[in-house]
Structure formats: structure tokens, C-alpha cells
Amino acid sequence: MTASYYLSKLDTDDDQGLWTLITSAQGEVSARQGDVVSFISTLQTSPVTVLIDAAEIRTIKAKVPGRSEAQVRQAAPYVIEEDLANDVDDLMITVSQADDDGYRFITIYDQEVIETICQQLKSAGVNVAAVMPDAALIDAGERDCVAVILGDDRARLSYQDGLCAAVDYDVLPAFLVRLIRDQKIAQAFITITPNANLPKDFQQHVSDILHAAHPHVALQFVDTKTSALCHAVAQQKHKDTQRDFSKLLPESMREDGSFGLARSRLYLIAAAFAACALAAHIAFSWLSNKDKAAELAFFKAQQQEIFSVAFPEVK
């Protein structure tokens, strides 16, 4: 059976350039720390999945309008515009294929972070085959479940067939209360790892808050002797499907040549959206007291022209 390899910075001293290599082979999962060069003899040319802190990668599941993939890519920023409020120039967006219900995974991330990590590993001789949020490894089981792993100073969560997140412990109870309400969660499984730096009486605190807000939810705490990532990797044999995170790779490292929205395009999208919104606002405000179909048609034409200039490839 071919071994699976994962590289992560979790639980390592970043100042010393250390990584954690997680190996899954023949049903056994092991981990060891070291610099990348020390792993090359083990990895050789084997494909490696790089695990990025889930806090660095925002994932949203939503329906995105558009008849073609080009139109879908252009429409995605409108769907997640609230997430683009800050540091727009540093963001990249990728959009997955639609599922049977028409929903897509929209992934937002800092392209500089991903590119820097991947290029460092590539230069050291690592065959980087995939990049994914570490929390995406967690198997949430049923659609109405949320799975949480408590490790180091942060909780990692997986829910709704591939959505994942990483949150600090001080906001975890409130996050779970809202998640359970919004996603109609019926079961919550929380795994506590040995390296979890939990606040005092944290388990009881979470339990009290969740039971008060959602008394119907089945809540279960489980202790494990393995680290957070080893526990998550060990779950992979139970996970039937994994999301395709291939588009998180830098463009130069992708076999399919796919790409997300470049940062310069995000400025253009924001400008076009603002211009269209302004034109519509002026038109409807001015026509609220006057019934002039010709003027309304003019403003609509202006709005369409603005959009066409911004996105000439969208017909």
C-alpha cells in the first residue's frame, strides 16, 4: 500500500524552520519533526500534501449565478463581498464545480502565503502535489454533524460535507452556537488531544453554553492520545470524499493550468460593482418621481456598458 505524506507547520517552532511530517501507511499514522531536508530521503519523489492553518483559508458554500465557468468566476466576489472588505489586494478566490444541488465551494486565501510556502518546499526538493486547510482533513460524518478537534491553542472544525474553520478557544462556544443554528446541526463531536492548551473547566463551559442554547443537540467529548493532525489523518480511511484543493497550488505548479481570480481583477470587480450600483441608485432615485421609460432604458444601457468594459469575456 502506497504511503500518504503530509507536511505541516502546526506544533512546530517556526523560527527554527521546523516542519511536521505525517505519514499514513498500512493503517498506521506517525509524525516526526525536523527541517525539510531531513525528510527528503523518506519522501524522495512521492507526492506530498501541504497542510495550511485553516485560519489562513476561508471557505464558503454557496450558489453562484452564471451559465459558464467564466461567468461563475466573475460572479463569485459578489456572493462573498462581505469577506472582501479588507486586504482585497492580497486575496485569491477559487470556485469548485457545482454539486447536485447547485452549490459550490468558494475558497478565499492569501496567495502570497501559499506561494511562499510552496516555493520553499519545491526548492528543497519536495514534490508538492496538493495544498489544503488542515481542518479539511477532519471527518464530520453525517451532514447534520460538526466535528471539532481541540489541539494547541485553537479548535479546528469540519461540517457540511467539507466546510471547515479554525477558531480560538475563547470564541469557540459562540461560534458553535451560531453554527448549530445556521447549519441545522444535530450532533457535535469534540475530540480533545494531549497538546490542547485548554482554559480551566473549558469542557464544562462549552457544554453549559451549547446545552442552554441548543438543548436538542447531541454533544459528545472524546479524549485521544494522538496529536490533532495525526488524529485527523487517521480519520481519512473513513472519509468517502475529499474536496479538490488543487487550485490552491501556485499557477506554475498546477498540471491543469487552472487559476483563480488575480488580485488586480479584484480591484476591477470592486470598481465595476460600485459603478453599477451607483448608476442603478441614481436611476431609480431620479425616476421615483418621474415615469420616463426612455431614461430608465438609458441608465440600464450605461450599467451594462460598465459591466461589459470590466468583463469583456462575459457574454
XYZ file of C-alpha atoms in Angstrom:
315
model
C 0.000 0.000 0.000
C 1.385 3.412 -1.005
C 2.101 5.764 1.868
C 0.464 9.190 2.078
C 2.562 12.145 3.224
C 1.534 15.460 4.768
C 3.667 18.439 5.804
C 2.503 20.960 8.395
C 3.826 23.813 10.499
C 1.407 23.040 13.323
C 3.054 22.479 16.730
C 6.496 23.423 15.402
C 8.965 26.207 16.140
C 8.696 28.349 13.036
C 11.804 30.350 13.970
C 13.880 27.183 13.562
C 12.333 26.291 10.220
C 10.858 23.049 11.535
C 8.048 21.069 9.927
C 5.965 18.092 10.974
C 5.940 15.178 8.533
C 2.884 12.965 8.930
C 2.995 9.543 7.299
C -0.029 7.311 6.793
C 0.778 3.772 5.680
C -0.871 0.389 6.170
C -3.406 1.789 8.603
C -0.765 3.400 10.830
C -0.198 7.138 11.230
C 3.056 8.563 12.552
C 4.592 12.015 12.855
C 8.069 13.432 13.312
C 9.562 16.908 13.326
C 12.595 18.239 11.519
C 13.739 20.501 8.729
C 12.585 19.738 5.193
C 15.980 18.461 4.040
C 15.883 15.702 6.663
C 12.637 14.397 5.134
C 13.850 14.105 1.526
C 15.303 10.610 1.960
C 11.887 9.432 3.151
C 9.789 11.384 0.679
C 12.012 11.039 -2.397
C 9.631 11.899 -5.260
C 6.409 10.892 -3.509
C 3.543 13.404 -3.778
C 3.094 15.477 -0.636
C 0.043 17.348 0.645
C 0.872 20.615 2.393
C -1.456 21.427 5.268
C -2.116 25.135 5.784
C -3.542 26.535 9.001
C -7.293 26.630 8.371
C -7.352 30.151 9.814
C -5.489 31.276 6.661
C -8.093 29.861 4.263
C -11.747 30.929 4.291
C -14.254 28.543 2.774
C -17.872 29.325 1.888
C -20.539 27.094 0.366
C -22.997 28.997 -1.802
C -24.866 29.069 -5.088
C -23.095 31.223 -7.675
C -25.015 32.507 -10.729
C -23.584 32.096 -14.207
C -24.148 29.990 -17.308
C -20.458 29.398 -17.965
C -17.435 28.852 -15.725
C -16.136 32.282 -16.750
C -19.354 33.916 -15.563
C -19.243 31.925 -12.326
C -15.701 33.121 -11.591
C -16.740 36.726 -12.217
C -19.872 36.434 -10.051
C -18.174 34.769 -7.053
C -16.879 38.044 -5.496
C -20.419 39.423 -5.394
C -21.574 36.377 -3.431
C -18.830 36.844 -0.846
C -18.431 40.620 -0.986
C -18.536 40.929 2.809
C -15.414 38.754 3.003
C -13.614 41.061 0.578
C -13.895 44.152 2.753
C -10.267 44.050 3.902
C -6.956 43.399 2.148
C -8.596 42.795 -1.196
C -5.284 43.086 -2.998
C -3.871 40.079 -1.165
C -6.739 37.701 -1.876
C -7.220 34.915 -4.368
C -10.535 33.179 -4.997
C -11.176 29.711 -6.390
C -14.579 28.210 -7.148
C -15.312 24.477 -7.256
C -17.650 22.615 -9.576
C -21.320 22.728 -8.575
C -22.767 19.773 -6.682
C -26.101 18.139 -7.498
C -27.952 20.902 -5.649
C -26.115 23.719 -7.419
C -23.845 24.683 -4.518
C -20.143 25.451 -4.941
C -17.228 25.781 -2.557
C -15.709 29.260 -2.744
C -12.227 29.405 -1.261
C -10.608 32.719 -0.295
C -6.942 32.882 0.676
C -3.794 34.982 0.726
C -1.918 33.934 -2.390
C 1.414 35.222 -1.067
C 1.273 32.890 1.939
C 0.536 29.850 -0.236
C 3.110 30.707 -2.889
C 5.885 31.356 -0.374
C 5.354 28.036 1.396
C 5.083 26.008 -1.808
C 8.130 27.585 -3.433
C 10.238 26.984 -0.313
C 9.292 23.318 -0.275
C 9.768 22.951 -4.020
C 13.240 24.481 -3.789
C 14.120 21.941 -1.105
C 13.127 19.083 -3.436
C 9.624 18.323 -2.142
C 7.045 17.175 -4.705
C 4.134 19.392 -3.612
C 1.041 17.770 -5.111
C -1.716 19.490 -3.135
C -2.439 22.228 -0.622
C -5.369 22.122 1.756
C -6.557 23.580 5.083
C -5.579 21.259 7.923
C -9.148 21.266 9.256
C -10.399 19.844 5.944
C -8.896 16.505 6.998
C -11.454 16.109 9.749
C -14.280 13.698 9.037
C -17.566 15.248 10.142
C -19.555 12.127 9.306
C -23.212 12.890 8.654
C -24.416 16.146 7.079
C -26.050 17.250 10.339
C -22.833 16.822 12.351
C -19.938 19.072 13.281
C -16.613 17.513 14.229
C -14.185 19.524 16.344
C -10.577 18.735 17.241
C -9.017 20.683 20.108
C -5.253 20.970 19.602
C -2.560 23.515 20.572
C -4.229 26.930 21.055
C -7.010 26.588 18.508
C -10.006 24.472 17.618
C -10.432 23.033 14.124
C -13.878 22.206 12.806
C -15.370 20.365 9.856
C -19.035 20.338 8.836
C -21.439 20.236 5.890
C -19.529 17.920 3.519
C -16.219 19.746 3.507
C -16.652 23.185 5.048
C -14.023 23.814 7.695
C -12.753 26.505 10.038
C -10.221 27.256 12.752
C -11.133 29.418 15.741
C -9.517 30.399 19.024
C -10.836 28.783 22.168
C -12.267 32.000 23.588
C -14.703 32.333 20.676
C -15.405 28.627 20.111
C -18.599 28.409 22.250
C -20.227 31.385 20.486
C -19.045 30.084 17.103
C -20.630 26.680 17.748
C -23.896 28.225 18.944
C -24.251 30.177 15.707
C -23.013 27.306 13.520
C -25.504 24.854 15.014
C -28.314 27.340 14.447
C -27.362 28.347 10.897
C -26.401 24.879 9.610
C -29.123 22.956 11.479
C -26.561 20.790 13.255
C -27.958 17.932 15.356
C -24.726 16.347 16.629
C -21.415 17.771 17.824
C -18.352 15.576 18.373
C -15.426 17.246 20.135
C -12.068 15.468 20.342
C -9.521 16.639 22.905
C -5.868 15.956 22.050
C -2.963 15.822 24.552
C -1.425 19.073 23.278
C -4.609 21.134 23.653
C -3.921 24.178 25.835
C -7.453 24.469 27.169
C -8.645 27.141 29.611
C -9.715 25.918 33.024
C -13.026 23.987 33.048
C -13.299 24.567 29.299
C -15.180 21.353 28.563
C -17.869 22.133 31.130
C -18.045 25.738 29.905
C -18.678 24.663 26.300
C -21.183 22.043 27.372
C -23.177 24.509 29.500
C -23.381 27.116 26.734
C -24.367 24.668 23.998
C -26.985 22.900 26.098
C -28.510 26.233 27.116
C -28.704 27.467 23.523
C -29.469 24.173 21.788
C -30.752 21.561 24.259
C -31.674 19.202 21.392
C -28.091 18.833 20.124
C -26.257 15.615 20.996
C -22.859 16.673 22.373
C -20.022 14.209 22.873
C -16.454 14.779 24.139
C -13.727 12.232 23.345
C -10.101 12.130 24.503
C -7.354 10.888 22.192
C -3.683 10.134 22.777
C -2.589 11.328 19.350
C -1.922 14.846 18.091
C -4.612 16.859 16.334
C -3.288 16.294 12.812
C -2.454 12.602 13.319
C -5.970 12.069 14.609
C -7.397 13.886 11.568
C -5.234 11.942 9.100
C -6.227 8.649 10.737
C -9.857 9.543 10.020
C -9.233 9.702 6.285
C -9.907 5.985 5.846
C -13.462 6.692 6.979
C -13.950 9.671 4.694
C -15.592 8.819 1.380
C -14.954 12.126 -0.382
C -12.424 14.922 -0.204
C -12.676 18.335 -1.752
C -10.455 19.231 -4.649
C -7.955 21.803 -3.394
C -5.724 21.603 -6.484
C -6.421 25.234 -7.373
C -4.719 26.388 -4.171
C -1.376 25.469 -5.737
C 0.538 28.350 -7.315
C -0.249 28.513 -11.040
C 3.284 27.449 -12.013
C 2.830 24.193 -10.083
C -0.587 23.173 -11.425
C -0.892 20.468 -14.030
C -4.279 21.625 -15.317
C -3.304 25.279 -15.698
C -6.410 26.357 -13.759
C -6.376 29.633 -11.913
C -8.371 31.759 -9.520
C -9.050 35.478 -9.793
C -5.872 37.521 -9.885
C -5.573 40.279 -7.313
C -5.730 43.017 -9.966
C -9.068 41.602 -11.126
C -10.486 42.031 -7.654
C -9.893 45.772 -7.841
C -11.644 45.830 -11.216
C -14.563 43.820 -9.886
C -14.942 46.109 -6.878
C -14.823 49.207 -9.097
C -17.311 47.793 -11.602
C -19.670 46.711 -8.841
C -19.556 50.161 -7.243
C -20.107 51.888 -10.588
C -23.069 49.663 -11.479
C -24.602 50.136 -8.051
C -24.188 53.909 -8.294
C -25.765 54.041 -11.747
C -28.729 51.981 -10.561
C -29.163 54.114 -7.449
C -29.154 57.366 -9.421
C -31.569 55.966 -11.973
C -34.145 54.689 -9.551
C -33.882 57.702 -7.245
C -34.410 60.104 -10.124
C -37.224 58.116 -11.693
C -39.080 57.572 -8.441
C -40.920 60.818 -9.100
C -40.986 60.641 -12.915
C -42.283 57.943 -15.195
C -39.787 58.062 -18.021
C -39.163 54.685 -19.618
C -36.651 56.114 -22.085
C -34.434 57.486 -19.321
C -34.592 54.195 -17.424
C -33.539 52.306 -20.542
C -30.638 54.744 -20.915
C -29.401 54.106 -17.389
C -29.709 50.356 -17.849
C -27.632 50.625 -21.008
C -24.996 52.628 -19.113
C -24.893 49.992 -16.407
C -24.488 47.208 -18.963
C -21.696 49.126 -20.695
C -19.792 49.488 -17.435
C -20.078 45.755 -16.794
C -19.043 44.911 -20.369
C -15.917 47.055 -20.135
C -14.928 45.427 -16.856
C -15.662 41.886 -18.009
C -15.360 41.733 -21.805
C -15.116 37.949 -21.778
C -18.555 37.507 -20.161
C -21.298 37.467 -22.788
